[in-house]
Amino acid sequence: MSLWNTAHPWLHDLVSYEPGKPIEDVARELGLKPSEIIKLASNENPLGPSPKALTAMHEALERANFYPDGGGYYLREGIAQKFGFARNQVILGCGSNEIIEFIGKAFLNAGDEIVVARHAFVVYKLMATLFGATTVEVADPNFAHDLDAMAKAITPKTKEVFIANPNNPTGTLLSQAEIDRFMAKVPDHVIVVFDEAYYEFLENPPDTLKYIREGRNVVVLRTFSKIQGLANLRIGYGLAKPELVEVLQKTRQPFNVNGIAQAGALAGLLDDEHQRKTRDITIEGRDYLQREFAAMGLDYVPSFANFVLVKVGDSKAVFQALMKRGVIVRDMTSYGLPEWIRVSIGTMEQNERFLKELKVLPNLAIREPVPA
């Protein structure tokens, strides 16, 4: 008898998340030297971790024989102080993805619903499917969340709404006014999750923490993977009212966040200079790529994050061709965007290398020049 006869039926057709290809895999598969390859696929920090985080992690390695602080006291305290909360309003995760899983474990049952934008982070749907819940995808004109339509999609079956801001993979941003108007319509039984993995790249980010201070059923997710440059450590955090964090803590495995990650995250959290340098290089590189895309006649989505979504024609073919040239980007076919790729902002040298390789590819989706 097949195990699928006893496993949860909703798992059978679940498609696993496909991360950006690692440099090591591409080098091995194509016979390239790792030093010849640049990866602009996973929205990573091209500057690497904060020097202060590196020092803290090296020191933590000396204590690798001990279990980590299961409660994450110092990191949670540091996060709480930075944003004006209490420690019991902070939960740590093995990446912010794990906190999405905590929310599912705590609130989702078979037959429940979550509401997301059509082109939002695919992990929301994957996690909902794990618990037998249905994902209601709402159209997003111009690749931006339509919060009015998402509010109308909420029903008595809706348990969670996910809002990524800036959104991955489109890079679009919601205004404070749009968010406030949406929150005024959300019924109390719904958990609203604001995924703010890229909020540090914004000069004037919308204030979603105010809803937590008001006692709303809101979770704000943030990560150390992006501007902090600690993606390899898998560490993120969530902010919520104490009762909601208490519920989520019940779903967490002991020692889910390792001590080396906690030490690096705390040091990186406090390194404002490294974050500023990362923000500056990101904005410079993003503006450069978008100017070049416009000059090439390629459609792109103006971005507020550390990546740009650009229309190239056949995304799989472009992805493969660039990879053979030692440049890894992200094919967006799995997001229902078979003509688009997402390219992360790298150093200026990496950005220039990407454009050089892109420009020699044939059959790009170049717009016809508009007659004068």
mmCIF file of C-alpha atoms in Angstrom:
data_model
loop_
_atom_site.group_PDB
_atom_site.id
_atom_site.type_symbol
_atom_site.label_atom_id
_atom_site.label_comp_id
_atom_site.label_asym_id
_atom_site.label_seq_id
_atom_site.Cartn_x
_atom_site.Cartn_y
_atom_site.Cartn_z
ATOM 1 C CA MET A 1 0.000 0.000 0.000
ATOM 2 C CA SER A 2 1.311 3.437 -0.913
ATOM 3 C CA LEU A 3 1.998 5.826 1.951
ATOM 4 C CA TRP A 4 -0.038 8.398 0.019
ATOM 5 C CA ASN A 5 -3.119 6.444 1.080
ATOM 6 C CA THR A 6 -2.483 7.452 4.684
ATOM 7 C CA ALA A 7 -0.651 10.787 4.284
ATOM 8 C CA HIS A 8 -2.588 14.052 4.243
ATOM 9 C CA PRO A 9 -4.188 14.192 0.772
ATOM 10 C CA TRP A 10 -3.412 17.883 0.309
ATOM 11 C CA LEU A 11 0.320 17.114 0.357
ATOM 12 C CA HIS A 12 0.235 15.012 -2.815
ATOM 13 C CA ASP A 13 0.231 17.876 -5.289
ATOM 14 C CA LEU A 14 2.239 20.300 -3.155
ATOM 15 C CA VAL A 15 5.147 21.753 -5.132
ATOM 16 C CA SER A 16 8.193 22.358 -2.972
ATOM 17 C CA TYR A 17 9.797 25.790 -2.852
ATOM 18 C CA GLU A 18 12.661 26.180 -5.325
ATOM 19 C CA PRO A 19 15.410 28.459 -4.003
ATOM 20 C CA GLY A 20 17.932 30.260 -6.183
ATOM 21 C CA LYS A 21 20.644 27.959 -7.462
ATOM 22 C CA PRO A 22 23.787 27.964 -5.309
ATOM 23 C CA ILE A 23 27.084 28.983 -6.892
ATOM 24 C CA GLU A 24 28.556 25.580 -6.030
ATOM 25 C CA ASP A 25 25.820 23.725 -7.950
ATOM 26 C CA VAL A 26 26.251 25.857 -11.056
ATOM 27 C CA ALA A 27 30.037 25.458 -10.944
ATOM 28 C CA ARG A 28 29.747 21.688 -10.660
ATOM 29 C CA GLU A 29 27.054 21.306 -13.331
ATOM 30 C CA LEU A 30 28.636 23.607 -15.924
ATOM 31 C CA GLY A 31 32.308 23.051 -15.212
ATOM 32 C CA LEU A 32 32.870 26.670 -14.203
ATOM 33 C CA LYS A 33 35.095 27.999 -11.451
ATOM 34 C CA PRO A 34 33.106 29.335 -8.472
ATOM 35 C CA SER A 35 35.169 32.530 -8.673
ATOM 36 C CA GLU A 36 33.819 33.089 -12.218
ATOM 37 C CA ILE A 37 30.190 33.024 -11.089
ATOM 38 C CA ILE A 38 28.073 35.806 -9.631
ATOM 39 C CA LYS A 39 24.761 35.101 -7.929
ATOM 40 C CA LEU A 40 22.016 37.690 -8.294
ATOM 41 C CA ALA A 41 19.137 35.326 -7.599
ATOM 42 C CA SER A 42 18.261 35.333 -3.891
ATOM 43 C CA ASN A 43 18.301 38.984 -2.806
ATOM 44 C CA GLU A 44 21.408 38.492 -0.698
ATOM 45 C CA ASN A 45 23.674 41.209 0.652
ATOM 46 C CA PRO A 46 26.663 41.617 -1.721
ATOM 47 C CA LEU A 47 28.721 43.239 1.045
ATOM 48 C CA GLY A 48 28.440 40.198 3.285
ATOM 49 C CA PRO A 49 27.745 40.275 7.037
ATOM 50 C CA SER A 50 28.533 43.157 9.316
ATOM 51 C CA PRO A 51 32.144 43.028 10.560
ATOM 52 C CA LYS A 52 30.726 43.297 14.080
ATOM 53 C CA ALA A 53 28.512 40.280 13.411
ATOM 54 C CA LEU A 54 31.498 38.284 12.163
ATOM 55 C CA THR A 55 33.430 39.043 15.352
ATOM 56 C CA ALA A 56 30.474 38.054 17.525
ATOM 57 C CA MET A 57 29.977 34.797 15.627
ATOM 58 C CA HIS A 58 33.646 33.838 15.915
ATOM 59 C CA GLU A 59 33.413 34.335 19.659
ATOM 60 C CA ALA A 60 30.200 32.284 19.829
ATOM 61 C CA LEU A 61 31.917 29.405 18.000
ATOM 62 C CA GLU A 62 34.086 28.901 21.073
ATOM 63 C CA ARG A 63 30.922 27.842 22.900
ATOM 64 C CA ALA A 64 29.577 25.554 20.201
ATOM 65 C CA ASN A 65 29.597 22.613 22.637
ATOM 66 C CA PHE A 66 26.805 24.237 24.664
ATOM 67 C CA TYR A 67 23.138 24.389 23.720
ATOM 68 C CA PRO A 68 21.976 27.883 22.714
ATOM 69 C CA ASP A 69 19.764 30.090 24.819
ATOM 70 C CA GLY A 70 16.413 28.522 23.971
ATOM 71 C CA GLY A 71 14.558 31.688 24.864
ATOM 72 C CA GLY A 72 16.870 33.997 22.902
ATOM 73 C CA TYR A 73 16.937 36.435 25.819
ATOM 74 C CA TYR A 74 19.580 38.909 24.631
ATOM 75 C CA LEU A 75 18.518 39.004 20.980
ATOM 76 C CA ARG A 76 14.842 39.357 21.839
ATOM 77 C CA GLU A 77 15.719 42.069 24.340
ATOM 78 C CA GLY A 78 17.816 43.887 21.731
ATOM 79 C CA ILE A 79 15.033 43.724 19.146
ATOM 80 C CA ALA A 80 12.457 44.862 21.684
ATOM 81 C CA GLN A 81 14.525 47.860 22.755
ATOM 82 C CA LYS A 82 15.220 48.884 19.167
ATOM 83 C CA PHE A 83 11.505 49.103 18.345
ATOM 84 C CA GLY A 84 10.087 50.150 21.704
ATOM 85 C CA PHE A 85 8.473 46.850 22.678
ATOM 86 C CA ALA A 86 8.748 44.382 25.529
ATOM 87 C CA ARG A 87 10.667 41.137 25.146
ATOM 88 C CA ASN A 88 7.424 39.121 25.332
ATOM 89 C CA GLN A 89 6.339 40.782 22.088
ATOM 90 C CA VAL A 90 9.220 39.237 20.115
ATOM 91 C CA ILE A 91 9.491 35.695 18.731
ATOM 92 C CA LEU A 92 12.542 34.289 16.947
ATOM 93 C CA GLY A 93 12.467 31.907 14.005
ATOM 94 C CA CYS A 94 14.797 29.886 11.823
ATOM 95 C CA GLY A 95 14.296 32.584 9.215
ATOM 96 C CA SER A 96 11.035 34.513 9.169
ATOM 97 C CA ASN A 97 9.674 31.580 7.136
ATOM 98 C CA GLU A 98 9.535 29.494 10.301
ATOM 99 C CA ILE A 99 7.324 32.096 11.954
ATOM 100 C CA ILE A 100 4.926 31.790 9.009
ATOM 101 C CA GLU A 101 4.826 28.088 9.872
ATOM 102 C CA PHE A 102 4.190 28.899 13.568
ATOM 103 C CA ILE A 103 1.203 31.030 12.563
ATOM 104 C CA GLY A 104 -0.149 28.171 10.453
ATOM 105 C CA LYS A 105 0.308 25.638 13.252
ATOM 106 C CA ALA A 106 -1.461 27.903 15.688
ATOM 107 C CA PHE A 107 -4.471 28.937 13.635
ATOM 108 C CA LEU A 108 -5.004 26.928 10.427
ATOM 109 C CA ASN A 109 -7.197 23.853 10.058
ATOM 110 C CA ALA A 110 -8.316 21.956 6.967
ATOM 111 C CA GLY A 111 -10.942 24.039 5.190
ATOM 112 C CA ASP A 112 -9.729 27.390 6.495
ATOM 113 C CA GLU A 113 -8.633 30.131 4.111
ATOM 114 C CA ILE A 114 -5.798 32.616 3.806
ATOM 115 C CA VAL A 115 -5.834 35.665 1.527
ATOM 116 C CA VAL A 116 -2.781 36.737 -0.476
ATOM 117 C CA ALA A 117 -1.935 38.802 -3.532
ATOM 118 C CA ARG A 118 -1.564 36.869 -6.791
ATOM 119 C CA HIS A 119 2.164 37.545 -7.130
ATOM 120 C CA ALA A 120 3.213 37.443 -3.500
ATOM 121 C CA PHE A 121 5.834 35.281 -1.811
ATOM 122 C CA VAL A 122 4.959 31.687 -2.690
ATOM 123 C CA VAL A 123 5.776 30.369 0.806
ATOM 124 C CA TYR A 124 2.467 31.733 2.148
ATOM 125 C CA LYS A 125 0.552 29.331 -0.080
ATOM 126 C CA LEU A 126 2.950 26.459 0.591
ATOM 127 C CA MET A 127 2.534 26.811 4.339
ATOM 128 C CA ALA A 128 -1.253 27.042 4.094
ATOM 129 C CA THR A 129 -1.338 23.886 1.989
ATOM 130 C CA LEU A 130 0.660 22.024 4.653
ATOM 131 C CA PHE A 131 -2.271 22.505 7.016
ATOM 132 C CA GLY A 132 -4.991 21.717 4.481
ATOM 133 C CA ALA A 133 -6.062 25.355 4.168
ATOM 134 C CA THR A 134 -7.101 27.061 0.930
ATOM 135 C CA THR A 135 -5.217 30.037 -0.481
ATOM 136 C CA VAL A 136 -7.411 32.768 -1.969
ATOM 137 C CA GLU A 137 -5.285 34.677 -4.472
ATOM 138 C CA VAL A 138 -6.424 38.203 -5.254
ATOM 139 C CA ALA A 139 -5.445 39.896 -8.529
ATOM 140 C CA ASP A 140 -2.729 42.527 -8.186
ATOM 141 C CA PRO A 141 -2.961 45.124 -10.974
ATOM 142 C CA ASN A 142 0.452 46.444 -11.965
ATOM 143 C CA PHE A 143 1.968 43.827 -9.615
ATOM 144 C CA ALA A 144 0.860 45.733 -6.504
ATOM 145 C CA HIS A 145 -1.405 44.468 -3.715
ATOM 146 C CA ASP A 146 -5.022 45.555 -4.195
ATOM 147 C CA LEU A 147 -5.907 45.908 -0.525
ATOM 148 C CA ASP A 148 -9.502 46.932 -1.213
ATOM 149 C CA ALA A 149 -10.036 43.708 -3.169
ATOM 150 C CA MET A 150 -8.196 41.687 -0.519
ATOM 151 C CA ALA A 151 -10.498 43.102 2.154
ATOM 152 C CA LYS A 152 -13.523 42.050 0.098
ATOM 153 C CA ALA A 153 -12.060 38.529 -0.200
ATOM 154 C CA ILE A 154 -12.174 38.020 3.584
ATOM 155 C CA THR A 155 -14.912 35.614 4.676
ATOM 156 C CA PRO A 156 -15.800 33.858 7.951
ATOM 157 C CA LYS A 157 -13.407 31.083 6.812
ATOM 158 C CA THR A 158 -10.465 33.493 6.520
ATOM 159 C CA LYS A 159 -7.916 33.004 9.288
ATOM 160 C CA GLU A 160 -4.916 34.901 7.922
ATOM 161 C CA VAL A 161 -4.054 37.636 5.434
ATOM 162 C CA PHE A 162 -0.473 38.035 4.238
ATOM 163 C CA ILE A 163 0.814 41.391 3.017
ATOM 164 C CA ALA A 164 4.431 41.631 1.837
ATOM 165 C CA ASN A 165 5.643 45.221 1.818
ATOM 166 C CA PRO A 166 7.800 45.771 -0.195
ATOM 167 C CA ASN A 167 6.509 42.747 -2.039
ATOM 168 C CA ASN A 168 8.656 39.860 -3.196
ATOM 169 C CA PRO A 169 9.078 39.226 -6.131
ATOM 170 C CA THR A 170 7.630 42.431 -7.580
ATOM 171 C CA GLY A 171 9.290 45.088 -5.395
ATOM 172 C CA THR A 172 6.113 47.183 -5.155
ATOM 173 C CA LEU A 173 5.258 49.230 -2.073
ATOM 174 C CA LEU A 174 1.990 50.024 -0.290
ATOM 175 C CA SER A 175 1.415 53.452 1.218
ATOM 176 C CA GLN A 176 0.444 54.188 4.796
ATOM 177 C CA ALA A 177 -2.962 55.395 3.615
ATOM 178 C CA GLU A 178 -3.659 52.146 1.745
ATOM 179 C CA ILE A 179 -2.674 50.069 4.755
ATOM 180 C CA ASP A 180 -4.718 52.155 7.183
ATOM 181 C CA ARG A 181 -7.787 51.928 4.966
ATOM 182 C CA PHE A 182 -7.388 48.143 4.770
ATOM 183 C CA MET A 183 -6.879 47.674 8.496
ATOM 184 C CA ALA A 184 -10.084 49.605 9.204
ATOM 185 C CA LYS A 185 -11.983 46.877 7.327
ATOM 186 C CA VAL A 186 -10.344 43.764 8.809
ATOM 187 C CA PRO A 187 -12.548 41.788 11.224
ATOM 188 C CA ASP A 188 -11.136 40.757 14.597
ATOM 189 C CA HIS A 189 -10.984 37.018 13.826
ATOM 190 C CA VAL A 190 -8.342 37.522 11.112
ATOM 191 C CA ILE A 191 -4.582 37.509 11.768
ATOM 192 C CA VAL A 192 -2.900 40.090 9.499
ATOM 193 C CA VAL A 193 0.739 39.279 8.744
ATOM 194 C CA PHE A 194 2.923 42.085 7.412
ATOM 195 C CA ASP A 195 6.035 40.539 5.867
ATOM 196 C CA GLU A 196 8.648 43.283 5.951
ATOM 197 C CA ALA A 197 11.793 41.417 4.947
ATOM 198 C CA TYR A 198 12.906 44.438 2.899
ATOM 199 C CA TYR A 199 11.687 47.300 5.068
ATOM 200 C CA GLU A 200 15.233 48.441 5.959
ATOM 201 C CA PHE A 201 15.768 49.445 2.323
ATOM 202 C CA LEU A 202 13.015 52.079 2.639
ATOM 203 C CA GLU A 203 13.803 55.656 3.568
ATOM 204 C CA ASN A 204 10.341 56.258 5.058
ATOM 205 C CA PRO A 205 8.673 52.888 5.676
ATOM 206 C CA PRO A 206 4.970 52.720 6.563
ATOM 207 C CA ASP A 207 4.280 52.211 10.259
ATOM 208 C CA THR A 208 2.696 48.806 10.838
ATOM 209 C CA LEU A 209 4.001 48.475 14.385
ATOM 210 C CA LYS A 210 1.320 50.897 15.525
ATOM 211 C CA TYR A 211 -1.291 48.177 15.061
ATOM 212 C CA ILE A 212 0.586 45.987 17.530
ATOM 213 C CA ARG A 213 0.643 48.854 20.023
ATOM 214 C CA GLU A 214 -3.123 49.162 19.505
ATOM 215 C CA GLY A 215 -3.540 45.486 20.429
ATOM 216 C CA ARG A 216 -4.603 44.325 16.964
ATOM 217 C CA ASN A 217 -4.142 40.741 15.775
ATOM 218 C CA VAL A 218 -1.107 41.644 13.688
ATOM 219 C CA VAL A 219 2.267 39.959 13.235
ATOM 220 C CA VAL A 220 5.115 41.930 11.661
ATOM 221 C CA LEU A 221 7.821 39.692 10.198
ATOM 222 C CA ARG A 222 11.402 40.802 9.657
ATOM 223 C CA THR A 223 14.619 39.022 8.834
ATOM 224 C CA PHE A 224 18.374 39.153 9.246
ATOM 225 C CA SER A 225 18.869 37.557 5.816
ATOM 226 C CA LYS A 226 18.724 40.680 3.664
ATOM 227 C CA ILE A 227 20.260 43.960 4.787
ATOM 228 C CA GLN A 228 22.057 42.188 7.646
ATOM 229 C CA GLY A 229 23.719 39.715 5.248
ATOM 230 C CA LEU A 230 23.080 36.684 7.481
ATOM 231 C CA ALA A 231 21.018 34.528 5.111
ATOM 232 C CA ASN A 232 23.181 31.450 5.733
ATOM 233 C CA LEU A 233 22.321 31.521 9.452
ATOM 234 C CA ARG A 234 18.543 31.327 8.897
ATOM 235 C CA ILE A 235 17.302 33.765 11.501
ATOM 236 C CA GLY A 236 14.347 36.128 11.578
ATOM 237 C CA TYR A 237 11.838 37.506 14.037
ATOM 238 C CA GLY A 238 8.231 38.442 14.519
ATOM 239 C CA LEU A 239 6.649 41.260 16.498
ATOM 240 C CA ALA A 240 3.122 40.994 17.921
ATOM 241 C CA LYS A 241 1.068 41.658 21.037
ATOM 242 C CA PRO A 242 2.048 39.505 24.054
ATOM 243 C CA GLU A 243 -0.907 37.114 23.876
ATOM 244 C CA LEU A 244 -0.278 36.380 20.204
ATOM 245 C CA VAL A 245 3.434 35.769 20.802
ATOM 246 C CA GLU A 246 2.534 33.482 23.709
ATOM 247 C CA VAL A 247 0.379 31.387 21.381
ATOM 248 C CA LEU A 248 3.102 31.213 18.716
ATOM 249 C CA GLN A 249 5.751 30.229 21.285
ATOM 250 C CA LYS A 250 3.735 27.060 21.984
ATOM 251 C CA THR A 251 4.336 25.922 18.387
ATOM 252 C CA ARG A 252 8.112 26.457 18.449
ATOM 253 C CA GLN A 253 10.662 23.655 18.777
ATOM 254 C CA PRO A 254 13.206 24.067 21.598
ATOM 255 C CA PHE A 255 16.485 25.634 20.443
ATOM 256 C CA ASN A 256 15.041 26.497 17.021
ATOM 257 C CA VAL A 257 17.551 29.359 16.623
ATOM 258 C CA ASN A 258 21.199 28.466 17.143
ATOM 259 C CA GLY A 259 23.507 30.472 19.376
ATOM 260 C CA ILE A 260 25.907 31.525 16.631
ATOM 261 C CA ALA A 261 23.006 32.996 14.694
ATOM 262 C CA GLN A 262 21.724 34.802 17.788
ATOM 263 C CA ALA A 263 25.143 36.355 18.451
ATOM 264 C CA GLY A 264 25.617 37.478 14.841
ATOM 265 C CA ALA A 265 22.081 38.830 14.583
ATOM 266 C CA LEU A 266 22.363 40.919 17.741
ATOM 267 C CA ALA A 267 25.670 42.447 16.652
ATOM 268 C CA GLY A 268 24.354 43.101 13.144
ATOM 269 C CA LEU A 269 21.165 44.638 14.488
ATOM 270 C CA LEU A 270 23.217 47.291 16.240
ATOM 271 C CA ASP A 271 25.590 47.993 13.314
ATOM 272 C CA ASP A 272 23.869 50.985 11.733
ATOM 273 C CA GLU A 273 26.909 51.812 9.589
ATOM 274 C CA HIS A 274 26.855 48.461 7.794
ATOM 275 C CA GLN A 275 23.131 48.796 7.152
ATOM 276 C CA ARG A 276 23.650 52.288 5.765
ATOM 277 C CA LYS A 277 26.391 51.104 3.400
ATOM 278 C CA THR A 278 24.168 48.256 2.215
ATOM 279 C CA ARG A 279 21.233 50.598 1.677
ATOM 280 C CA ASP A 280 23.371 53.062 -0.259
ATOM 281 C CA ILE A 281 24.878 50.458 -2.584
ATOM 282 C CA THR A 282 21.438 48.959 -3.129
ATOM 283 C CA ILE A 283 19.786 52.232 -4.096
ATOM 284 C CA GLU A 284 22.684 53.154 -6.378
ATOM 285 C CA GLY A 285 22.652 49.750 -8.093
ATOM 286 C CA ARG A 286 18.871 49.621 -8.359
ATOM 287 C CA ASP A 287 18.693 53.043 -10.007
ATOM 288 C CA TYR A 288 21.466 52.019 -12.388
ATOM 289 C CA LEU A 289 19.777 48.777 -13.467
ATOM 290 C CA GLN A 290 16.413 50.453 -13.932
ATOM 291 C CA ARG A 291 17.946 53.208 -16.091
ATOM 292 C CA GLU A 292 19.681 50.584 -18.204
ATOM 293 C CA PHE A 293 16.515 48.498 -18.576
ATOM 294 C CA ALA A 294 14.645 51.591 -19.732
ATOM 295 C CA ALA A 295 17.413 52.425 -22.213
ATOM 296 C CA MET A 296 17.279 48.853 -23.542
ATOM 297 C CA GLY A 297 13.510 49.054 -24.024
ATOM 298 C CA LEU A 298 12.798 46.381 -21.410
ATOM 299 C CA ASP A 299 9.722 46.627 -19.218
ATOM 300 C CA TYR A 300 10.432 46.424 -15.494
ATOM 301 C CA VAL A 301 8.559 46.998 -12.257
ATOM 302 C CA PRO A 302 9.946 50.007 -10.345
ATOM 303 C CA SER A 303 11.306 48.508 -7.148
ATOM 304 C CA PHE A 304 11.583 49.564 -3.516
ATOM 305 C CA ALA A 305 13.589 46.478 -2.503
ATOM 306 C CA ASN A 306 17.032 45.058 -3.325
ATOM 307 C CA PHE A 307 15.964 43.441 -6.596
ATOM 308 C CA VAL A 308 14.202 44.330 -9.837
ATOM 309 C CA LEU A 309 11.612 42.333 -11.786
ATOM 310 C CA VAL A 310 12.292 42.719 -15.512
ATOM 311 C CA LYS A 311 10.511 41.341 -18.585
ATOM 312 C CA VAL A 312 12.927 39.513 -20.877
ATOM 313 C CA GLY A 313 10.732 37.300 -23.078
ATOM 314 C CA ASP A 314 11.439 33.636 -22.386
ATOM 315 C CA SER A 315 12.531 33.663 -18.752
ATOM 316 C CA LYS A 316 13.665 30.045 -18.688
ATOM 317 C CA ALA A 317 15.806 30.504 -21.787
ATOM 318 C CA VAL A 318 17.331 33.736 -20.467
ATOM 319 C CA PHE A 319 17.953 32.143 -17.064
ATOM 320 C CA GLN A 320 19.744 29.191 -18.668
ATOM 321 C CA ALA A 321 21.756 31.366 -21.043
ATOM 322 C CA LEU A 322 22.914 33.683 -18.280
ATOM 323 C CA MET A 323 23.801 30.755 -16.040
ATOM 324 C CA LYS A 324 26.050 29.313 -18.747
ATOM 325 C CA ARG A 325 27.789 32.681 -18.748
ATOM 326 C CA GLY A 326 28.289 32.521 -14.996
ATOM 327 C CA VAL A 327 25.441 34.812 -13.914
ATOM 328 C CA ILE A 328 22.666 33.351 -11.746
ATOM 329 C CA VAL A 329 19.326 35.188 -11.713
ATOM 330 C CA ARG A 330 15.824 34.016 -10.798
ATOM 331 C CA ASP A 331 13.422 32.601 -13.378
ATOM 332 C CA MET A 332 9.902 33.697 -12.404
ATOM 333 C CA THR A 333 7.952 30.944 -14.175
ATOM 334 C CA SER A 334 6.987 29.368 -10.845
ATOM 335 C CA TYR A 335 5.262 32.644 -9.936
ATOM 336 C CA GLY A 336 3.187 32.552 -13.112
ATOM 337 C CA LEU A 337 5.488 35.064 -14.818
ATOM 338 C CA PRO A 338 7.146 33.072 -17.630
ATOM 339 C CA GLU A 339 8.416 36.224 -19.378
ATOM 340 C CA TRP A 340 10.107 37.751 -16.354
ATOM 341 C CA ILE A 341 13.272 37.316 -14.327
ATOM 342 C CA ARG A 342 14.143 38.794 -10.960
ATOM 343 C CA VAL A 343 17.657 40.134 -10.553
ATOM 344 C CA SER A 344 19.121 41.013 -7.162
ATOM 345 C CA ILE A 345 21.183 44.162 -6.733
ATOM 346 C CA GLY A 346 24.870 43.325 -6.429
ATOM 347 C CA THR A 347 28.000 45.401 -6.299
ATOM 348 C CA MET A 348 28.380 47.823 -9.201
ATOM 349 C CA GLU A 349 30.883 45.456 -10.785
ATOM 350 C CA GLN A 350 28.388 42.602 -10.560
ATOM 351 C CA ASN A 351 25.563 44.751 -11.929
ATOM 352 C CA GLU A 352 27.700 45.750 -14.906
ATOM 353 C CA ARG A 353 28.675 42.135 -15.538
ATOM 354 C CA PHE A 354 25.024 41.068 -15.515
ATOM 355 C CA LEU A 355 24.035 43.769 -18.008
ATOM 356 C CA LYS A 356 26.973 42.959 -20.267
ATOM 357 C CA GLU A 357 25.899 39.315 -20.458
ATOM 358 C CA LEU A 358 22.200 40.170 -20.808
ATOM 359 C CA LYS A 359 22.759 42.558 -23.707
ATOM 360 C CA VAL A 360 24.327 39.894 -25.923
ATOM 361 C CA LEU A 361 21.351 37.531 -25.601
ATOM 362 C CA PRO A 362 18.987 37.379 -28.587
ATOM 363 C CA ASN A 363 15.198 37.652 -28.565
ATOM 364 C CA LEU A 364 14.756 39.803 -25.490
ATOM 365 C CA ALA A 365 11.350 41.367 -24.944
ATOM 366 C CA ILE A 366 12.376 44.804 -26.200
ATOM 367 C CA ARG A 367 9.603 47.328 -26.773
ATOM 368 C CA GLU A 368 9.287 48.926 -30.137
ATOM 369 C CA PRO A 369 10.402 52.576 -30.025
ATOM 370 C CA VAL A 370 7.538 55.013 -29.721
ATOM 371 C CA PRO A 371 7.249 57.265 -32.829
ATOM 372 C CA ALA A 372 8.142 60.881 -32.140
#
